[in-house]
Each structure stands twice: as structure tokens, then as C-alpha cells.
């Protein structure tokens, strides 16, 4: 039934956005994670990707979290000679994470999640209204 | 979601039950061609139970140790809810029709 399918598709969207949220939370939580060895690389920002896939049982295209990629942009360097991860010049490589960008991503994930929840709600209301015909 | 289709099946079964030609054939001593109301109800309740069991399993898995996704639990439970509601609506309608017939002055 199409109603059941649309709920299942929206649920796949919920799962995908939840996965994206997990990656964003990893980025935010690790925004200060530096290397343990002098001159080593710190945490590298992760980027969530989404793929459209065909669900054989549903005969519909659902969304899933694709491979998690890393952001190849440069690390932020900070002069901090006392830091255990500082290199010979006293520079510490910090993760290439901009909290503002992560906040925006988080807001986007939140909005997409809400949109999918609204799809489920609207579908449920349609089912309910259809069943109400019997009760009249 | 199995039950809205079960409800639709129940309706078609009911239509066969209420089919005047089938009733005539039965009156003429023919073996019954359509399924009985009891069998139809049994089938519909069976499929509702099946969805109920699925959502129960999901809820248990989540409560036991968070193995199940909350999205799966919510969708399974709401699926069951819709299934039960569809079954109840059909039952109410069928019983209303039966009472209507019983009220008929003979």
C-alpha cells in the first residue's frame, strides 16, 4: 500500500538524518582533538554523504547514509609551544572544524528530520481520514 | 502494512457473502462458495496480531538494550495502531449492518 510505503521511505530519511547528526556530533565533540605525538595530524572533519537506493521489498527509492568522507581541507595551525602535540616550531595542528559550519549542518539535519516526520504525520492523517469514512 | 489490505480483503469477502446470487446458491443446497464471516474475521485478526507481534519485538529489543532503532519502533507501533484501527472500523461497520438486519420487522 502506498501509505505504508511513504511512511517507510520517510523513516529511511529519519534514519539517514540521524546518521548525519551522529557525524556532526563527532565533528563538534572532536573540534579540540589534537594528535598525541608532536607534529602529528589531529582529527579530520568528517562529511556525511547520502545515497538513493532502491528498496526491493518496497519497490521504492529510499535514502541511506553513504560512505563517510573526510574533509581534505587544511588543518588550522596555532602557535602553542607548550602543547604536547606541538612541532619543532611550536605550532599545533588543530582539526579543520569550523563550529559555525557544524551548527549550520546540524540545523539542516534537524530541519530535514522534521520534514520527514511531517511526511509521516501527514500520511497518518490521510489514513485516519480514510478510516473515518467508515465511522460516519 | 498488512491490515488495510486485510481490511480490503475482508470487504471483498463480505461482498461475496452478501452477494444475492451466492445466497441463492446456498439456499438451493449448494456447497458454500464464499468464506464464512468467522473465517474472514479470523484472518483479519491474525494479520493484526502479526503486526502487533512485530512491534512488540521491536519495543522489547529497544527496552532491553537499545539494539533497535527508535525510528523502527515508532513506525512498527504506528503501523500496528493503524492496523488495529482499520480492523475495529470494519468490525464496527459489519456489526452495525448485522444489527440493522436484525431490526428488520418480519
mmCIF file with all atom_site columns, N, CA and C in Angstrom, chain A residues 96-136:
data_model
loop_
_atom_site.group_PDB
_atom_site.id
_atom_site.type_symbol
_atom_site.label_atom_id
_atom_site.label_alt_id
_atom_site.label_comp_id
_atom_site.label_asym_id
_atom_site.label_entity_id
_atom_site.label_seq_id
_atom_site.pdbx_PDB_ins_code
_atom_site.Cartn_x
_atom_site.Cartn_y
_atom_site.Cartn_z
_atom_site.occupancy
_atom_site.B_iso_or_equiv
_atom_site.pdbx_formal_charge
_atom_site.auth_seq_id
_atom_site.auth_comp_id
_atom_site.auth_asym_id
_atom_site.auth_atom_id
_atom_site.pdbx_PDB_model_num
ATOM 1   N N  . UNK A 1 96  ? 40.284  20.655 11.284 1.00 0.00 ? 96  UNK A N  1
ATOM 2   C CA . UNK A 1 96  ? 39.745  21.612 10.303 1.00 0.00 ? 96  UNK A CA 1
ATOM 3   C C  . UNK A 1 96  ? 38.231  21.750 10.485 1.00 0.00 ? 96  UNK A C  1
ATOM 4   N N  . UNK A 1 97  ? 37.820  22.064 11.706 1.00 0.00 ? 97  UNK A N  1
ATOM 5   C CA . UNK A 1 97  ? 36.387  22.154 12.012 1.00 0.00 ? 97  UNK A CA 1
ATOM 6   C C  . UNK A 1 97  ? 36.043  23.593 12.362 1.00 0.00 ? 97  UNK A C  1
ATOM 7   N N  . UNK A 1 98  ? 35.035  24.098 11.674 1.00 0.00 ? 98  UNK A N  1
ATOM 8   C CA . UNK A 1 98  ? 34.523  25.421 11.976 1.00 0.00 ? 98  UNK A CA 1
ATOM 9   C C  . UNK A 1 98  ? 33.185  25.238 12.687 1.00 0.00 ? 98  UNK A C  1
ATOM 10  N N  . UNK A 1 99  ? 33.091  25.627 13.959 1.00 0.00 ? 99  UNK A N  1
ATOM 11  C CA . UNK A 1 99  ? 31.846  25.386 14.692 1.00 0.00 ? 99  UNK A CA 1
ATOM 12  C C  . UNK A 1 99  ? 30.619  25.985 14.009 1.00 0.00 ? 99  UNK A C  1
ATOM 13  N N  . UNK A 1 100 ? 30.821  27.109 13.321 1.00 0.00 ? 100 UNK A N  1
ATOM 14  C CA . UNK A 1 100 ? 29.694  27.772 12.643 1.00 0.00 ? 100 UNK A CA 1
ATOM 15  C C  . UNK A 1 100 ? 29.136  26.889 11.526 1.00 0.00 ? 100 UNK A C  1
ATOM 16  N N  . UNK A 1 101 ? 30.062  26.260 10.779 1.00 0.00 ? 101 UNK A N  1
ATOM 17  C CA . UNK A 1 101 ? 29.655  25.361 9.696  1.00 0.00 ? 101 UNK A CA 1
ATOM 18  C C  . UNK A 1 101 ? 28.922  24.157 10.278 1.00 0.00 ? 101 UNK A C  1
ATOM 19  N N  . UNK A 1 102 ? 29.445  23.626 11.381 1.00 0.00 ? 102 UNK A N  1
ATOM 20  C CA . UNK A 1 102 ? 28.816  22.451 12.005 1.00 0.00 ? 102 UNK A CA 1
ATOM 21  C C  . UNK A 1 102 ? 27.413  22.797 12.517 1.00 0.00 ? 102 UNK A C  1
ATOM 22  N N  . UNK A 1 103 ? 27.284  23.994 13.097 1.00 0.00 ? 103 UNK A N  1
ATOM 23  C CA . UNK A 1 103 ? 25.964  24.442 13.577 1.00 0.00 ? 103 UNK A CA 1
ATOM 24  C C  . UNK A 1 103 ? 24.962  24.490 12.435 1.00 0.00 ? 103 UNK A C  1
ATOM 25  N N  . UNK A 1 104 ? 25.423  25.027 11.301 1.00 0.00 ? 104 UNK A N  1
ATOM 26  C CA . UNK A 1 104 ? 24.530  25.117 10.138 1.00 0.00 ? 104 UNK A CA 1
ATOM 27  C C  . UNK A 1 104 ? 24.136  23.740 9.641  1.00 0.00 ? 104 UNK A C  1
ATOM 28  N N  . UNK A 1 105 ? 25.116  22.826 9.616  1.00 0.00 ? 105 UNK A N  1
ATOM 29  C CA . UNK A 1 105 ? 24.837  21.451 9.184  1.00 0.00 ? 105 UNK A CA 1
ATOM 30  C C  . UNK A 1 105 ? 23.829  20.803 10.122 1.00 0.00 ? 105 UNK A C  1
ATOM 31  N N  . UNK A 1 106 ? 24.025  21.075 11.410 1.00 0.00 ? 106 UNK A N  1
ATOM 32  C CA . UNK A 1 106 ? 23.133  20.489 12.410 1.00 0.00 ? 106 UNK A CA 1
ATOM 33  C C  . UNK A 1 106 ? 21.714  21.006 12.220 1.00 0.00 ? 106 UNK A C  1
ATOM 34  N N  . UNK A 1 107 ? 21.603  22.303 11.984 1.00 0.00 ? 107 UNK A N  1
ATOM 35  C CA . UNK A 1 107 ? 20.278  22.887 11.759 1.00 0.00 ? 107 UNK A CA 1
ATOM 36  C C  . UNK A 1 107 ? 19.618  22.266 10.524 1.00 0.00 ? 107 UNK A C  1
ATOM 37  N N  . UNK A 1 108 ? 20.440  22.041 9.506  1.00 0.00 ? 108 UNK A N  1
ATOM 38  C CA . UNK A 1 108 ? 19.926  21.451 8.268  1.00 0.00 ? 108 UNK A CA 1
ATOM 39  C C  . UNK A 1 108 ? 19.424  20.027 8.519  1.00 0.00 ? 108 UNK A C  1
ATOM 40  N N  . UNK A 1 109 ? 20.224  19.258 9.287  1.00 0.00 ? 109 UNK A N  1
ATOM 41  C CA . UNK A 1 109 ? 19.830  17.881 9.614  1.00 0.00 ? 109 UNK A CA 1
ATOM 42  C C  . UNK A 1 109 ? 18.527  17.892 10.405 1.00 0.00 ? 109 UNK A C  1
ATOM 43  N N  . UNK A 1 110 ? 18.439  18.846 11.331 1.00 0.00 ? 110 UNK A N  1
ATOM 44  C CA . UNK A 1 110 ? 17.242  18.959 12.166 1.00 0.00 ? 110 UNK A CA 1
ATOM 45  C C  . UNK A 1 110 ? 16.009  19.260 11.313 1.00 0.00 ? 110 UNK A C  1
ATOM 46  N N  . UNK A 1 111 ? 16.163  20.207 10.392 1.00 0.00 ? 111 UNK A N  1
ATOM 47  C CA . UNK A 1 111 ? 15.038  20.591 9.527  1.00 0.00 ? 111 UNK A CA 1
ATOM 48  C C  . UNK A 1 111 ? 14.632  19.426 8.618  1.00 0.00 ? 111 UNK A C  1
ATOM 49  N N  . UNK A 1 112 ? 15.617  18.725 8.068  1.00 0.00 ? 112 UNK A N  1
ATOM 50  C CA . UNK A 1 112 ? 15.296  17.594 7.195  1.00 0.00 ? 112 UNK A CA 1
ATOM 51  C C  . UNK A 1 112 ? 14.574  16.511 7.986  1.00 0.00 ? 112 UNK A C  1
ATOM 52  N N  . UNK A 1 113 ? 15.022  16.301 9.219  1.00 0.00 ? 113 UNK A N  1
ATOM 53  C CA . UNK A 1 113 ? 14.382  15.302 10.078 1.00 0.00 ? 113 UNK A CA 1
ATOM 54  C C  . UNK A 1 113 ? 12.930  15.683 10.310 1.00 0.00 ? 113 UNK A C  1
ATOM 55  N N  . UNK A 1 114 ? 12.717  16.965 10.632 1.00 0.00 ? 114 UNK A N  1
ATOM 56  C CA . UNK A 1 114 ? 11.355  17.434 10.876 1.00 0.00 ? 114 UNK A CA 1
ATOM 57  C C  . UNK A 1 114 ? 10.490  17.289 9.637  1.00 0.00 ? 114 UNK A C  1
ATOM 58  N N  . UNK A 1 115 ? 11.083  17.557 8.464  1.00 0.00 ? 115 UNK A N  1
ATOM 59  C CA . UNK A 1 115 ? 10.322  17.422 7.222  1.00 0.00 ? 115 UNK A CA 1
ATOM 60  C C  . UNK A 1 115 ? 9.853   15.984 7.043  1.00 0.00 ? 115 UNK A C  1
ATOM 61  N N  . UNK A 1 116 ? 10.742  15.025 7.343  1.00 0.00 ? 116 UNK A N  1
ATOM 62  C CA . UNK A 1 116 ? 10.371  13.609 7.211  1.00 0.00 ? 116 UNK A CA 1
ATOM 63  C C  . UNK A 1 116 ? 9.323   13.212 8.243  1.00 0.00 ? 116 UNK A C  1
ATOM 64  N N  . UNK A 1 117 ? 9.462   13.774 9.464  1.00 0.00 ? 117 UNK A N  1
ATOM 65  C CA . UNK A 1 117 ? 8.455   13.496 10.497 1.00 0.00 ? 117 UNK A CA 1
ATOM 66  C C  . UNK A 1 117 ? 7.099   14.034 10.049 1.00 0.00 ? 117 UNK A C  1
ATOM 67  N N  . UNK A 1 118 ? 7.124   15.215 9.418  1.00 0.00 ? 118 UNK A N  1
ATOM 68  C CA . UNK A 1 118 ? 5.871   15.790 8.933  1.00 0.00 ? 118 UNK A CA 1
ATOM 69  C C  . UNK A 1 118 ? 5.243   14.940 7.837  1.00 0.00 ? 118 UNK A C  1
ATOM 70  N N  . UNK A 1 119 ? 6.088   14.333 6.998  1.00 0.00 ? 119 UNK A N  1
ATOM 71  C CA . UNK A 1 119 ? 5.557   13.439 5.953  1.00 0.00 ? 119 UNK A CA 1
ATOM 72  C C  . UNK A 1 119 ? 4.832   12.265 6.612  1.00 0.00 ? 119 UNK A C  1
ATOM 73  N N  . UNK A 1 120 ? 5.457   11.695 7.654  1.00 0.00 ? 120 UNK A N  1
ATOM 74  C CA . UNK A 1 120 ? 4.821   10.567 8.353  1.00 0.00 ? 120 UNK A CA 1
ATOM 75  C C  . UNK A 1 120 ? 3.506   11.023 8.972  1.00 0.00 ? 120 UNK A C  1
ATOM 76  N N  . UNK A 1 121 ? 3.532   12.198 9.606  1.00 0.00 ? 121 UNK A N  1
ATOM 77  C CA . UNK A 1 121 ? 2.313   12.720 10.247 1.00 0.00 ? 121 UNK A CA 1
ATOM 78  C C  . UNK A 1 121 ? 1.198   12.941 9.238  1.00 0.00 ? 121 UNK A C  1
ATOM 79  N N  . UNK A 1 122 ? 1.542   13.535 8.100  1.00 0.00 ? 122 UNK A N  1
ATOM 80  C CA . UNK A 1 122 ? 0.530   13.809 7.079  1.00 0.00 ? 122 UNK A CA 1
ATOM 81  C C  . UNK A 1 122 ? -0.043  12.504 6.528  1.00 0.00 ? 122 UNK A C  1
ATOM 82  N N  . UNK A 1 123 ? 0.838   11.513 6.325  1.00 0.00 ? 123 UNK A N  1
ATOM 83  C CA . UNK A 1 123 ? 0.375   10.222 5.804  1.00 0.00 ? 123 UNK A CA 1
ATOM 84  C C  . UNK A 1 123 ? -0.574  9.567  6.803  1.00 0.00 ? 123 UNK A C  1
ATOM 85  N N  . UNK A 1 124 ? -0.199  9.640  8.072  1.00 0.00 ? 124 UNK A N  1
ATOM 86  C CA . UNK A 1 124 ? -1.058  9.057  9.111  1.00 0.00 ? 124 UNK A CA 1
ATOM 87  C C  . UNK A 1 124 ? -2.423  9.743  9.141  1.00 0.00 ? 124 UNK A C  1
ATOM 88  N N  . UNK A 1 125 ? -2.402  11.046 8.996  1.00 0.00 ? 125 UNK A N  1
ATOM 89  C CA . UNK A 1 125 ? -3.672  11.776 8.996  1.00 0.00 ? 125 UNK A CA 1
ATOM 90  C C  . UNK A 1 125 ? -4.534  11.361 7.808  1.00 0.00 ? 125 UNK A C  1
ATOM 91  N N  . UNK A 1 126 ? -3.877  11.126 6.658  1.00 0.00 ? 126 UNK A N  1
ATOM 92  C CA . UNK A 1 126 ? -4.635  10.679 5.480  1.00 0.00 ? 126 UNK A CA 1
ATOM 93  C C  . UNK A 1 126 ? -5.267  9.320  5.736  1.00 0.00 ? 126 UNK A C  1
ATOM 94  N N  . UNK A 1 127 ? -4.504  8.401  6.356  1.00 0.00 ? 127 UNK A N  1
ATOM 95  C CA . UNK A 1 127 ? -5.045  7.074  6.672  1.00 0.00 ? 127 UNK A CA 1
ATOM 96  C C  . UNK A 1 127 ? -6.226  7.231  7.632  1.00 0.00 ? 127 UNK A C  1
ATOM 97  N N  . UNK A 1 128 ? -6.011  8.075  8.637  1.00 0.00 ? 128 UNK A N  1
ATOM 98  C CA . UNK A 1 128 ? -7.047  8.293  9.652  1.00 0.00 ? 128 UNK A CA 1
ATOM 99  C C  . UNK A 1 128 ? -8.334  8.837  9.020  1.00 0.00 ? 128 UNK A C  1
ATOM 100 N N  . UNK A 1 129 ? -8.163  9.803  8.130  1.00 0.00 ? 129 UNK A N  1
ATOM 101 C CA . UNK A 1 129 ? -9.323  10.421 7.491  1.00 0.00 ? 129 UNK A CA 1
ATOM 102 C C  . UNK A 1 129 ? -10.046 9.378  6.641  1.00 0.00 ? 129 UNK A C  1
ATOM 103 N N  . UNK A 1 130 ? -9.279  8.494  6.017  1.00 0.00 ? 130 UNK A N  1
ATOM 104 C CA . UNK A 1 130 ? -9.902  7.464  5.190  1.00 0.00 ? 130 UNK A CA 1
ATOM 105 C C  . UNK A 1 130 ? -10.711 6.511  6.072  1.00 0.00 ? 130 UNK A C  1
ATOM 106 N N  . UNK A 1 131 ? -10.135 6.140  7.226  1.00 0.00 ? 131 UNK A N  1
ATOM 107 C CA . UNK A 1 131 ? -10.855 5.237  8.131  1.00 0.00 ? 131 UNK A CA 1
ATOM 108 C C  . UNK A 1 131 ? -12.078 5.923  8.735  1.00 0.00 ? 131 UNK A C  1
ATOM 109 N N  . UNK A 1 132 ? -12.005 7.248  8.847  1.00 0.00 ? 132 UNK A N  1
ATOM 110 C CA . UNK A 1 132 ? -13.142 7.985  9.411  1.00 0.00 ? 132 UNK A CA 1
ATOM 111 C C  . UNK A 1 132 ? -14.394 7.843  8.541  1.00 0.00 ? 132 UNK A C  1
ATOM 112 N N  . UNK A 1 133 ? -14.189 7.537  7.264  1.00 0.00 ? 133 UNK A N  1
ATOM 113 C CA . UNK A 1 133 ? -15.346 7.351  6.376  1.00 0.00 ? 133 UNK A CA 1
ATOM 114 C C  . UNK A 1 133 ? -16.222 6.224  6.924  1.00 0.00 ? 133 UNK A C  1
ATOM 115 N N  . UNK A 1 134 ? -15.571 5.173  7.458  1.00 0.00 ? 134 UNK A N  1
ATOM 116 C CA . UNK A 1 134 ? -16.319 4.021  7.972  1.00 0.00 ? 134 UNK A CA 1
ATOM 117 C C  . UNK A 1 134 ? -17.105 4.384  9.226  1.00 0.00 ? 134 UNK A C  1
ATOM 118 N N  . UNK A 1 135 ? -16.585 5.359  9.979  1.00 0.00 ? 135 UNK A N  1
ATOM 119 C CA . UNK A 1 135 ? -17.202 5.659  11.268 1.00 0.00 ? 135 UNK A CA 1
ATOM 120 C C  . UNK A 1 135 ? -18.411 6.571  11.122 1.00 0.00 ? 135 UNK A C  1
ATOM 121 N N  . UNK A 1 136 ? -18.530 7.219  9.985  1.00 0.00 ? 136 UNK A N  1
ATOM 122 C CA . UNK A 1 136 ? -19.625 8.172  9.804  1.00 0.00 ? 136 UNK A CA 1
ATOM 123 C C  . UNK A 1 136 ? -20.976 7.460  9.815  1.00 0.00 ? 136 UNK A C  1
#
